[in-house]
Coordinates of N, CA and C in Angstrom, one line a residue:
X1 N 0.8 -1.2 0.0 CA 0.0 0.0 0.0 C 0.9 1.2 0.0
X2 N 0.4 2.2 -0.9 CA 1.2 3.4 -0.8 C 1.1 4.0 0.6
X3 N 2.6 5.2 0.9 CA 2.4 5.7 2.1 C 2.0 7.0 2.1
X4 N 1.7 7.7 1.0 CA 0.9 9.6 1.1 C 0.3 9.3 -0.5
X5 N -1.4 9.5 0.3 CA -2.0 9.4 -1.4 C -2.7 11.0 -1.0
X6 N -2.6 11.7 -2.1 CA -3.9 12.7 -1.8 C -4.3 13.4 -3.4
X7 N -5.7 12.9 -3.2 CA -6.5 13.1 -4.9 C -7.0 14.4 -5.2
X8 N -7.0 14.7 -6.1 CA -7.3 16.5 -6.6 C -9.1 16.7 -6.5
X9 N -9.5 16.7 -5.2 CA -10.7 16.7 -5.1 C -11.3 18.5 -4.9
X10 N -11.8 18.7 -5.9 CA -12.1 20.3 -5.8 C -13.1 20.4 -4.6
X11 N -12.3 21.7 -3.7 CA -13.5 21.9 -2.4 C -14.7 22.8 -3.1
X12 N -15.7 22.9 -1.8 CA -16.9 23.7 -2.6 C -17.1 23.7 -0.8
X13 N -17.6 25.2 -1.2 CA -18.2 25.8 0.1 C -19.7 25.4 0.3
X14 N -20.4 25.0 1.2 CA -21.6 25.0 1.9 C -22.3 26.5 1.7
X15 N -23.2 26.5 1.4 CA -24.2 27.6 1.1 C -25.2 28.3 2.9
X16 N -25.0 26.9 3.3 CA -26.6 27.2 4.5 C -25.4 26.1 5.3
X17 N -26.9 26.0 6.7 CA -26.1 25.3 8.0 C -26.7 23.9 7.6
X18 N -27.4 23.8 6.6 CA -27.9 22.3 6.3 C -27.5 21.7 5.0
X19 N -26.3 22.2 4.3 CA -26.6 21.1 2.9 C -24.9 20.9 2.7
X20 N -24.3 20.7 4.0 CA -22.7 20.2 3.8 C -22.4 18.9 3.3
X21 N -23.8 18.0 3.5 CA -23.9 17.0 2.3 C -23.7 16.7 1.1
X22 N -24.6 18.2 0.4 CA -24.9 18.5 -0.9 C -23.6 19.2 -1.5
X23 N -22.6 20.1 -0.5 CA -21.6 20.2 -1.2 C -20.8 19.1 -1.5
X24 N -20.9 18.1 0.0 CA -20.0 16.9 -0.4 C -20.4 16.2 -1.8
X25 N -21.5 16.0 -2.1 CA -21.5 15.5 -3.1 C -21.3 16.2 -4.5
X26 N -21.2 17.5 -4.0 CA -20.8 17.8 -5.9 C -19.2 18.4 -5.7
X27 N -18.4 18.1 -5.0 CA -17.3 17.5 -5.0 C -16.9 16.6 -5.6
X28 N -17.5 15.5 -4.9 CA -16.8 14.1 -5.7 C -17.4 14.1 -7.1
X29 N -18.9 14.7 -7.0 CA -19.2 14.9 -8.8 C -18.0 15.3 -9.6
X30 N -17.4 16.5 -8.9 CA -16.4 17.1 -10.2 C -15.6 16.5 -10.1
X31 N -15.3 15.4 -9.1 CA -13.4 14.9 -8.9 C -13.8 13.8 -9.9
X32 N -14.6 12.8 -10.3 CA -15.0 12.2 -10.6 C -15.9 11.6 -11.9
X33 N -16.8 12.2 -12.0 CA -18.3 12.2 -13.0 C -18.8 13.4 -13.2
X34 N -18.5 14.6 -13.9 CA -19.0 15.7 -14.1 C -20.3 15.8 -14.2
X35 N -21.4 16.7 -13.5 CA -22.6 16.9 -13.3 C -23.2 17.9 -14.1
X36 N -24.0 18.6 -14.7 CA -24.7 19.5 -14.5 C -24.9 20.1 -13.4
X37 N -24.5 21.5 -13.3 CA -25.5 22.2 -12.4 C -27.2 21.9 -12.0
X38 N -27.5 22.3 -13.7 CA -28.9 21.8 -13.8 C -29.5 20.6 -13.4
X39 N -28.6 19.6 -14.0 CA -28.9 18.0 -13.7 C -28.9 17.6 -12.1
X40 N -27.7 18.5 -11.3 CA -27.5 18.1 -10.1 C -28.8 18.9 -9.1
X41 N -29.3 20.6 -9.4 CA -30.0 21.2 -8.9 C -31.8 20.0 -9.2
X42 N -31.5 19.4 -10.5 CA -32.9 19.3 -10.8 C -33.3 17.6 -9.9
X43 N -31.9 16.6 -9.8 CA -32.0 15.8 -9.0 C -32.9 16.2 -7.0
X44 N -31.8 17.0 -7.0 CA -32.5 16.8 -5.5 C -33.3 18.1 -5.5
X45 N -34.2 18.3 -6.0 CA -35.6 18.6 -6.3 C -36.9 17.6 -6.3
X46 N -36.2 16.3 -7.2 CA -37.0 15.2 -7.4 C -37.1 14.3 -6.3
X47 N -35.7 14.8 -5.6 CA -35.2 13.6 -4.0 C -36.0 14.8 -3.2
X48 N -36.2 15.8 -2.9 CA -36.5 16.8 -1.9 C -35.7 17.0 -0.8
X49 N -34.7 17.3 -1.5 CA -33.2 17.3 -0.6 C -33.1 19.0 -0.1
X50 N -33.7 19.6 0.7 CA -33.9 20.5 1.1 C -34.5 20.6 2.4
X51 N -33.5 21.5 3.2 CA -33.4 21.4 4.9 C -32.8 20.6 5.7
X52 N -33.4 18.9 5.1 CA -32.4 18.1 6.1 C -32.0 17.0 5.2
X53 N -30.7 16.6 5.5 CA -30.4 15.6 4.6 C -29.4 14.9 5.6
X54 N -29.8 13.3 5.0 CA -29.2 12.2 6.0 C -28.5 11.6 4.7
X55 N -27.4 10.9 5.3 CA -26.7 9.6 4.4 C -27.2 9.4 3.6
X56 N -28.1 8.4 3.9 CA -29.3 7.6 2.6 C -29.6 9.0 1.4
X57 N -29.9 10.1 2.2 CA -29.9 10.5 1.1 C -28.9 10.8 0.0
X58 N -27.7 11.0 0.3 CA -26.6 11.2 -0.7 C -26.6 9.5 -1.4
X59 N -26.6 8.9 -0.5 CA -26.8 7.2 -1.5 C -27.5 7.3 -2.7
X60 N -28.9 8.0 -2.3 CA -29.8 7.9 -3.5 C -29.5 9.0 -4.9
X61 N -29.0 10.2 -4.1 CA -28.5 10.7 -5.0 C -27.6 10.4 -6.0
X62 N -26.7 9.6 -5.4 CA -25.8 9.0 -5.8 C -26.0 8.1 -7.3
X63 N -27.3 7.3 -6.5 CA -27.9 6.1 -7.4 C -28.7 6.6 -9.0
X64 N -29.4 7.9 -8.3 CA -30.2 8.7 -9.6 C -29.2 9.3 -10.3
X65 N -28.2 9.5 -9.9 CA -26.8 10.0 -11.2 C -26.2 9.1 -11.8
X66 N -26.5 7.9 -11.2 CA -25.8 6.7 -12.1 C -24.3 6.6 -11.1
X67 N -23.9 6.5 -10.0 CA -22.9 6.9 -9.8 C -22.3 5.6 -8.7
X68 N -21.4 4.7 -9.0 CA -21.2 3.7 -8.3 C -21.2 4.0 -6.9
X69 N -21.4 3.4 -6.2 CA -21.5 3.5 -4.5 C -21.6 2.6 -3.5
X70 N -21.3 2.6 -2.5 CA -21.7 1.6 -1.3 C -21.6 2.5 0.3
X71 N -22.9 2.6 0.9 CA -23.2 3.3 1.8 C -23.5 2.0 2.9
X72 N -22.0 2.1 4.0 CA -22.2 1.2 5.3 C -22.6 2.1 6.7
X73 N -23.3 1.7 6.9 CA -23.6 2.3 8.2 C -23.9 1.4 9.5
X74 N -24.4 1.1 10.5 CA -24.0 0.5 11.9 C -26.3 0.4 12.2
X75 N -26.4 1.2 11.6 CA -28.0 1.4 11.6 C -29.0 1.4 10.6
X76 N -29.1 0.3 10.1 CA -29.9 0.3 8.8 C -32.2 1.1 9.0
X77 N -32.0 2.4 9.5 CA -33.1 3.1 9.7 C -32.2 4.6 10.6
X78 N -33.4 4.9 11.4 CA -33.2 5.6 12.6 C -33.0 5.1 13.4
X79 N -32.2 5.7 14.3 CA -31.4 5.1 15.7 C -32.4 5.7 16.6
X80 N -33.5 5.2 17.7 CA -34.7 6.3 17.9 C -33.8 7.2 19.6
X81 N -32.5 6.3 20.1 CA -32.0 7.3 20.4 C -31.5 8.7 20.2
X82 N -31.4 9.0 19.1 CA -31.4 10.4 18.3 C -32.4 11.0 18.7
X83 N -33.3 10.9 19.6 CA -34.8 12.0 19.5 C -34.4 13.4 20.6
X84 N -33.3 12.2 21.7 CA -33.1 13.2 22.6 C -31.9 14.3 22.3
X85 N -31.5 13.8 21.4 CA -30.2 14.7 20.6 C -30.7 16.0 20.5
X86 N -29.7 17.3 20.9 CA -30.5 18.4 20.4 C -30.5 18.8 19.3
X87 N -29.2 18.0 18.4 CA -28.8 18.2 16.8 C -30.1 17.4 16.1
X88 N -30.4 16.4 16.5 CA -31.8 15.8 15.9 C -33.2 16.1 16.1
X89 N -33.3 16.8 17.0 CA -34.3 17.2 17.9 C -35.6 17.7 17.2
X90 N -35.2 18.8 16.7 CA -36.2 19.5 16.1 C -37.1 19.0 14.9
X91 N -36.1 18.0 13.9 CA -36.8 17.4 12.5 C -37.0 16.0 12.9
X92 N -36.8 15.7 13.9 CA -36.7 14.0 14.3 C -38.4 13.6 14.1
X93 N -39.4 13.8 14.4 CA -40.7 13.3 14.6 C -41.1 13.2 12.8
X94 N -40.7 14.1 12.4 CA -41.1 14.6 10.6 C -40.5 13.8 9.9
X95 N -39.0 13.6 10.4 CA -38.3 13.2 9.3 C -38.0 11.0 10.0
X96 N -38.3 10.6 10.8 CA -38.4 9.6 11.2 C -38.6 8.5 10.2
X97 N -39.8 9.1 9.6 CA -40.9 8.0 8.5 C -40.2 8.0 7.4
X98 N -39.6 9.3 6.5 CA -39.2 9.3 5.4 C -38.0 8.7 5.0
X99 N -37.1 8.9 6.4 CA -35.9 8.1 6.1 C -35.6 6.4 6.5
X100 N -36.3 6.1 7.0 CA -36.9 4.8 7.7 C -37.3 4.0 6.2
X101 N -38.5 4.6 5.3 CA -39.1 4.3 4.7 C -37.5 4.2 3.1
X102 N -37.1 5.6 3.1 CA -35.8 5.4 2.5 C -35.4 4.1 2.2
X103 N -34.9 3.7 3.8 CA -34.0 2.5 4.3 C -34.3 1.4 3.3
X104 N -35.7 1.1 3.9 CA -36.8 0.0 3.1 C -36.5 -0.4 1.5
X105 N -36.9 0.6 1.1 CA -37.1 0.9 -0.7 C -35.6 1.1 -1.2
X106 N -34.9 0.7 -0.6 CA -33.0 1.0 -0.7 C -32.9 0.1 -2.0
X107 N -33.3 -1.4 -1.6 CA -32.7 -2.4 -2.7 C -33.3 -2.6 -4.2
X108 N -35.0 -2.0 -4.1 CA -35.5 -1.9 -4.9 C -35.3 -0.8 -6.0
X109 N -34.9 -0.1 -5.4 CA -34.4 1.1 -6.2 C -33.0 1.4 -6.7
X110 N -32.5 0.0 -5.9 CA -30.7 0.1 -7.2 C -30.0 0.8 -6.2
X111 N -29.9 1.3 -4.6 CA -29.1 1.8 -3.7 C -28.6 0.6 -3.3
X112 N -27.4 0.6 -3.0 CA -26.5 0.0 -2.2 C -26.5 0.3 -0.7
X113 N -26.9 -0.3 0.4 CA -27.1 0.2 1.7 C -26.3 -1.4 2.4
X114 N -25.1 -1.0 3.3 CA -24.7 -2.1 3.9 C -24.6 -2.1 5.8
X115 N -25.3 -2.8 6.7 CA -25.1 -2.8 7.5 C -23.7 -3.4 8.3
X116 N -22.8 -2.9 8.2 CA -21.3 -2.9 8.7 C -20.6 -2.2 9.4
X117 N -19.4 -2.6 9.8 CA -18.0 -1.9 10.5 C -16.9 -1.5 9.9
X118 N -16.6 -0.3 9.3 CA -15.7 -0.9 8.3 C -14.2 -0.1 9.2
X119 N -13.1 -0.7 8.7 CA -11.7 -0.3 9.3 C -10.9 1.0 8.7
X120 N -10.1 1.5 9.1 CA -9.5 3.0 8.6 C -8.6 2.3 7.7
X121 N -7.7 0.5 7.5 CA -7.4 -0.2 6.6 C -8.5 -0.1 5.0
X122 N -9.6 -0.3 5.5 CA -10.5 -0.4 4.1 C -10.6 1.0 3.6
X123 N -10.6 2.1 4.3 CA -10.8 3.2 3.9 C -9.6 3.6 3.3
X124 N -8.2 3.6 3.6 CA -7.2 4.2 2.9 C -7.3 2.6 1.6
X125 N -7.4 1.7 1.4 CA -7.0 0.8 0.3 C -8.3 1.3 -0.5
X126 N -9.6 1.7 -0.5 CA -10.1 2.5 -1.4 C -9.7 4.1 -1.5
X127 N -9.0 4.6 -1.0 CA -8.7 6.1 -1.6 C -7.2 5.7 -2.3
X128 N -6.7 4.7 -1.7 CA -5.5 4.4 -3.0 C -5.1 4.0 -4.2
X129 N -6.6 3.3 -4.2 CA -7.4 3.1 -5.9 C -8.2 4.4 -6.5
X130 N -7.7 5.7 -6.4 CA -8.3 6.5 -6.4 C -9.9 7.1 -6.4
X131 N -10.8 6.6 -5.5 CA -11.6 6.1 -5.2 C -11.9 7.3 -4.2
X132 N -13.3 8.0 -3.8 CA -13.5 9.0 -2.6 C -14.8 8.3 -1.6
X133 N -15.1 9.4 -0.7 CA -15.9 8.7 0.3 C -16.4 10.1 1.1
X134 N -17.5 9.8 1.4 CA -18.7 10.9 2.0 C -18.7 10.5 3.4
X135 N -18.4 11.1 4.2 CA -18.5 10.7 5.8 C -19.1 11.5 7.1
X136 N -19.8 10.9 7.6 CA -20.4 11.7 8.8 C -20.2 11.7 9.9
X137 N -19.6 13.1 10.5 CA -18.6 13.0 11.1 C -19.1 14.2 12.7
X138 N -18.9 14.1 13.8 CA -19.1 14.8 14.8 C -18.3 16.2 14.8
X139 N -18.4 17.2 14.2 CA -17.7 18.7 14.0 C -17.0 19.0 15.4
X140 N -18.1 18.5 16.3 CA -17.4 18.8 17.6 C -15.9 18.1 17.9
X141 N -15.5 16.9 17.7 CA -14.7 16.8 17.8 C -13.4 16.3 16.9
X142 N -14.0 16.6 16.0 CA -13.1 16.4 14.3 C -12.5 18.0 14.8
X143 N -10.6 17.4 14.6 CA -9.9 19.0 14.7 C -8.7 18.4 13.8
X144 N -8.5 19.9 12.9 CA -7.6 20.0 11.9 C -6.4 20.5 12.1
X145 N -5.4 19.5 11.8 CA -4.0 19.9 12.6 C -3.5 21.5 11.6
X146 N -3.9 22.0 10.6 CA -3.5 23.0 10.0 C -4.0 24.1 10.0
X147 N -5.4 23.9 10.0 CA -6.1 24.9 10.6 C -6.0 25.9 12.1
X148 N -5.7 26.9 11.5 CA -5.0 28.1 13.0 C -6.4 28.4 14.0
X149 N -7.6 28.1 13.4 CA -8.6 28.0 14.3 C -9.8 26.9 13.9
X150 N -10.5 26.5 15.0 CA -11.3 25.6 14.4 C -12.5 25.8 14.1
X151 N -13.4 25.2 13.3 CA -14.6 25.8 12.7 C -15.6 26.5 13.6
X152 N -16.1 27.1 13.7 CA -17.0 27.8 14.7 C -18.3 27.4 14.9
X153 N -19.0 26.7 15.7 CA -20.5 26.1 15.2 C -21.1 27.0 15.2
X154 N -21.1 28.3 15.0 CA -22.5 29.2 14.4 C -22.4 29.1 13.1
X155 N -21.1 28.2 12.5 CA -21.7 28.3 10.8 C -22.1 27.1 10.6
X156 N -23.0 26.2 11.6 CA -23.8 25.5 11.3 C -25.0 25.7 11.7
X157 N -25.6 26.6 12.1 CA -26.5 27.4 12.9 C -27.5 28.0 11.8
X158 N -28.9 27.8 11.5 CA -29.7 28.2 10.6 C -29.6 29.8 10.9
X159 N -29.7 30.5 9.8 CA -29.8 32.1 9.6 C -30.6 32.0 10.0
X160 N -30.4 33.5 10.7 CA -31.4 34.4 11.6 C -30.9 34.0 13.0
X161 N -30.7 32.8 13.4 CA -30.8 31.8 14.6 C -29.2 32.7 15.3
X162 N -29.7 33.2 16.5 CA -28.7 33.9 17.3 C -27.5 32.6 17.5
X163 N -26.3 33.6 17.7 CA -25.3 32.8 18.2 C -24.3 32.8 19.1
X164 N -24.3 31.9 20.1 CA -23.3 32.4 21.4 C -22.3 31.4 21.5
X165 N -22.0 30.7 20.3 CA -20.8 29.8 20.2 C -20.5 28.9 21.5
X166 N -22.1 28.4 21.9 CA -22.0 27.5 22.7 C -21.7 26.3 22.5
X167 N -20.8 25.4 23.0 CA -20.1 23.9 22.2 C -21.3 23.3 22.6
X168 N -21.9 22.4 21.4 CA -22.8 21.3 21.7 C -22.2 20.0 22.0
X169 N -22.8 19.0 22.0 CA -22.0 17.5 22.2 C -22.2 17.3 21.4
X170 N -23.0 17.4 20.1 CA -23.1 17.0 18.9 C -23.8 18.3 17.6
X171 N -22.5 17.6 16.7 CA -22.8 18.5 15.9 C -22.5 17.6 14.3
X172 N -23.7 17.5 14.3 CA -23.3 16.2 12.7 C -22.8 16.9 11.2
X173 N -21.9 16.4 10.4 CA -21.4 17.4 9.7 C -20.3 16.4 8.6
X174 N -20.9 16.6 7.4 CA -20.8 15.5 6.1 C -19.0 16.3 5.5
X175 N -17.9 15.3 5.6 CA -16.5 15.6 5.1 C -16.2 15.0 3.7
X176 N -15.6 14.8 3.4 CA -15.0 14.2 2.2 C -13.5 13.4 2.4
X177 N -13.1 12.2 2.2 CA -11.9 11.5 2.1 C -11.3 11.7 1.3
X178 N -10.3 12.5 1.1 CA -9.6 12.4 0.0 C -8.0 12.1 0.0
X179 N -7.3 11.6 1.1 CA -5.8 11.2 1.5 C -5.6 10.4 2.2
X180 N -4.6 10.4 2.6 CA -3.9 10.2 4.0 C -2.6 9.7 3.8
X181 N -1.4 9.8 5.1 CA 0.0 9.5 5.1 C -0.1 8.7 6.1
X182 N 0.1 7.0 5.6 CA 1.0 6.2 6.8 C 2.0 6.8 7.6
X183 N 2.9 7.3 7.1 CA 4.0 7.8 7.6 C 4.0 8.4 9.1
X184 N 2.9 9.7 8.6 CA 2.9 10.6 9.7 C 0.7 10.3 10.7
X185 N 0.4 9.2 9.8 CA -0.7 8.7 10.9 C -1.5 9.8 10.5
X186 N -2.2 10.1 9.2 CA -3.0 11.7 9.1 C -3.7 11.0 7.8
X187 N -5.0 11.3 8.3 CA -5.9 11.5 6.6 C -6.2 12.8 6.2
X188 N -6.3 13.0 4.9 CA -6.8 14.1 4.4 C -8.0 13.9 4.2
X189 N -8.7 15.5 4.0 CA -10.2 15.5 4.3 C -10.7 17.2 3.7
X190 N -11.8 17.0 2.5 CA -12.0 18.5 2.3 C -13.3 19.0 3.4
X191 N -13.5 20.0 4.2 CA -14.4 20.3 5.1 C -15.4 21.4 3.8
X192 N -16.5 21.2 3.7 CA -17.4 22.2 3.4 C -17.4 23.2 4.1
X193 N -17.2 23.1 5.0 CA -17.3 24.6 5.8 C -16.0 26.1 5.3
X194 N -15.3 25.2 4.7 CA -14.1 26.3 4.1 C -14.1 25.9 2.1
X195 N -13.6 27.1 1.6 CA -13.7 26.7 0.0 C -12.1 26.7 -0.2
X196 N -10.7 26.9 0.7 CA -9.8 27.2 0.2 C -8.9 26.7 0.7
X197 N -9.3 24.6 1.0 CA -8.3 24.4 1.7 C -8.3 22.8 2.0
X198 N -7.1 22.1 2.0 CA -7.2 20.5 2.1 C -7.1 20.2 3.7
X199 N -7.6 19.7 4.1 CA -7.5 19.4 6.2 C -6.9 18.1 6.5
X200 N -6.6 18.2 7.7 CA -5.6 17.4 7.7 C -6.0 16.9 9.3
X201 N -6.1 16.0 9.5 CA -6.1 15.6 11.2 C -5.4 13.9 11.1
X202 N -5.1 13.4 12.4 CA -4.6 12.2 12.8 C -5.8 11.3 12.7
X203 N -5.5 9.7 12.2 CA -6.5 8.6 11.9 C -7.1 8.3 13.7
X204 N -6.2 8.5 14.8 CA -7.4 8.6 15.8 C -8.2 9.6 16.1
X205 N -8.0 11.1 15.6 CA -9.0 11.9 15.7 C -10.2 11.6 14.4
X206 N -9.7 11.2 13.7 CA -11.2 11.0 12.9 C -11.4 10.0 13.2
X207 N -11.1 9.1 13.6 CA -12.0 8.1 14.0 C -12.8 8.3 14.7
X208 N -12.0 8.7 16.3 CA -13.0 9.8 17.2 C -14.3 10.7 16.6
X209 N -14.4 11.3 15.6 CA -15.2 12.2 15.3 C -16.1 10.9 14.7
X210 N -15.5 10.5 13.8 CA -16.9 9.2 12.8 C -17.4 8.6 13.4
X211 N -16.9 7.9 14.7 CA -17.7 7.0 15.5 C -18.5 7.4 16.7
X212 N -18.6 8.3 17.0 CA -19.6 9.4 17.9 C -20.4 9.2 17.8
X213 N -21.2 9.0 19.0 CA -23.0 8.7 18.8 C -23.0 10.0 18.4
X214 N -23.7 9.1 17.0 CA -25.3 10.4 16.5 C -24.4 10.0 14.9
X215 N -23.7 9.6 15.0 CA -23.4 9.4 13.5 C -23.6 7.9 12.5
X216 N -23.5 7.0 13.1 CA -24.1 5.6 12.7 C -22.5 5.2 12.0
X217 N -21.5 5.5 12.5 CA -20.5 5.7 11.5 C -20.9 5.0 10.2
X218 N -21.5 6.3 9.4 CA -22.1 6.3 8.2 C -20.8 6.6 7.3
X219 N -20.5 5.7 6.4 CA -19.6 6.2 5.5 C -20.0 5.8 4.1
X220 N -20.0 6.9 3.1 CA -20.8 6.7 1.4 C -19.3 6.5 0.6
X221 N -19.3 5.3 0.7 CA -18.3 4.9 -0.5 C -18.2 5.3 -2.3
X222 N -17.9 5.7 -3.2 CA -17.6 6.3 -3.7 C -17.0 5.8 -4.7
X223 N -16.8 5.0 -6.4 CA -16.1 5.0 -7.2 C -15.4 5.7 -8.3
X224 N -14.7 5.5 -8.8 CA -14.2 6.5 -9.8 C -14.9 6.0 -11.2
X225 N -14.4 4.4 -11.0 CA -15.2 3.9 -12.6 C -16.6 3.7 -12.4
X226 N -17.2 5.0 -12.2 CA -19.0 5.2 -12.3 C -19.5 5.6 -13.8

């Protein structure tokens, strides 16, 4: 296995405090399978990918672009511990049925959905095949060794919504894989929350952050030959 891989994955800034998903995915669109704007805006119109967006949904997105994938996560639905979450709190009763129901209609509809564990081994031998990956990750405790400050959670904070940069325990927040160095024990990672920069932290701090309740360590696997 190679010891420093890191792929030319164009970053893209997050628009709102809810669609760091949606930039994740038109990322690996451009690193990968070039999209329409149109084609990509008119997709999640059709998915109703607006406000809140879980895993499954980047899966499906995924699936309606034609776009190889394999989405493992630890929770094949909702985890109904999530209700008392205050990051889940508010959409949890609404959005319960839809994503649930998601889960269900996963195989009929050509999504790849796997209930697994997968190792930071399997994840660097797919980004060495040049290969990317969509990951859900706890903001709170994902920290970037290069970055001279760390993201601030009021820019995950819906507009209008006052802010007193109070640390939550949970703060769910969709990254990108795109590296990492044996060497020095570091994956690379593009953060939506910045447009002008590759991140960098140690394989125990992101693991730390992906395995965090509230995240299912959800990871959307990602091909190049799509």
């Amino acid at each position: 296995m190679a010891e420093d891989v890191l792929l030319n994955v164009p970053t893209i800034q997050q628009q709102y405090h809810w669609d760091c998903g949606l930039a994740c995915s038109k990322m690996v669109l451009r690193y990968l399978h070039p999209v329409s704007e149109e084609d990509f805006e008119k997709t999640c119109w059709e998915l109703k990918l607006t406000q809140s967006v879980w895993t499954i949904d980047l899966a499906y997105l995924m699936r309606h672009l034609d776009i190889r994938h394999c989405f493992c996560t630890q929770t094949l639905g909702v985890d109904k511990g999530f209700r008392t979450q205050s990051f889940y709190k508010k959409h949890f009763d609404t959005e319960e049925d839809r994503v649930n129901k998601l889960f269900q209609n996963a195989e009929s509809k050509g999504v790849i959905v796997k209930k697994c564990s997968v190792s930071v081994q399997e994840i660097q031998a797919h980004l060495e095949q040049g290969h990317v990956a969509i990951v859900l990750v706890n903001a709170v405790v994902l920290k970037c060794e290069d970055c001279s400050s760390p993201v601030k959670y009021c820019c995950f904070l819906p507009v209008g919504q006052k802010c007193f940069c109070r640390k939550p325990e949970y703060q769910g927040h969709f990254i990108v894989l795109c590296g990492f160095n044996k060497t020095t024990g570091s994956i690379y990672y593009n953060n939506p929350a910045y447009f002008d920069r590759v991140c960098c932290t140690s394989f125990q701090n992101f693991e730390d952050a992906w395995r965090s309740y509230g995240t299912d360590e959800d990871i959307l696997f990602v091909f190049k030959d799509s």
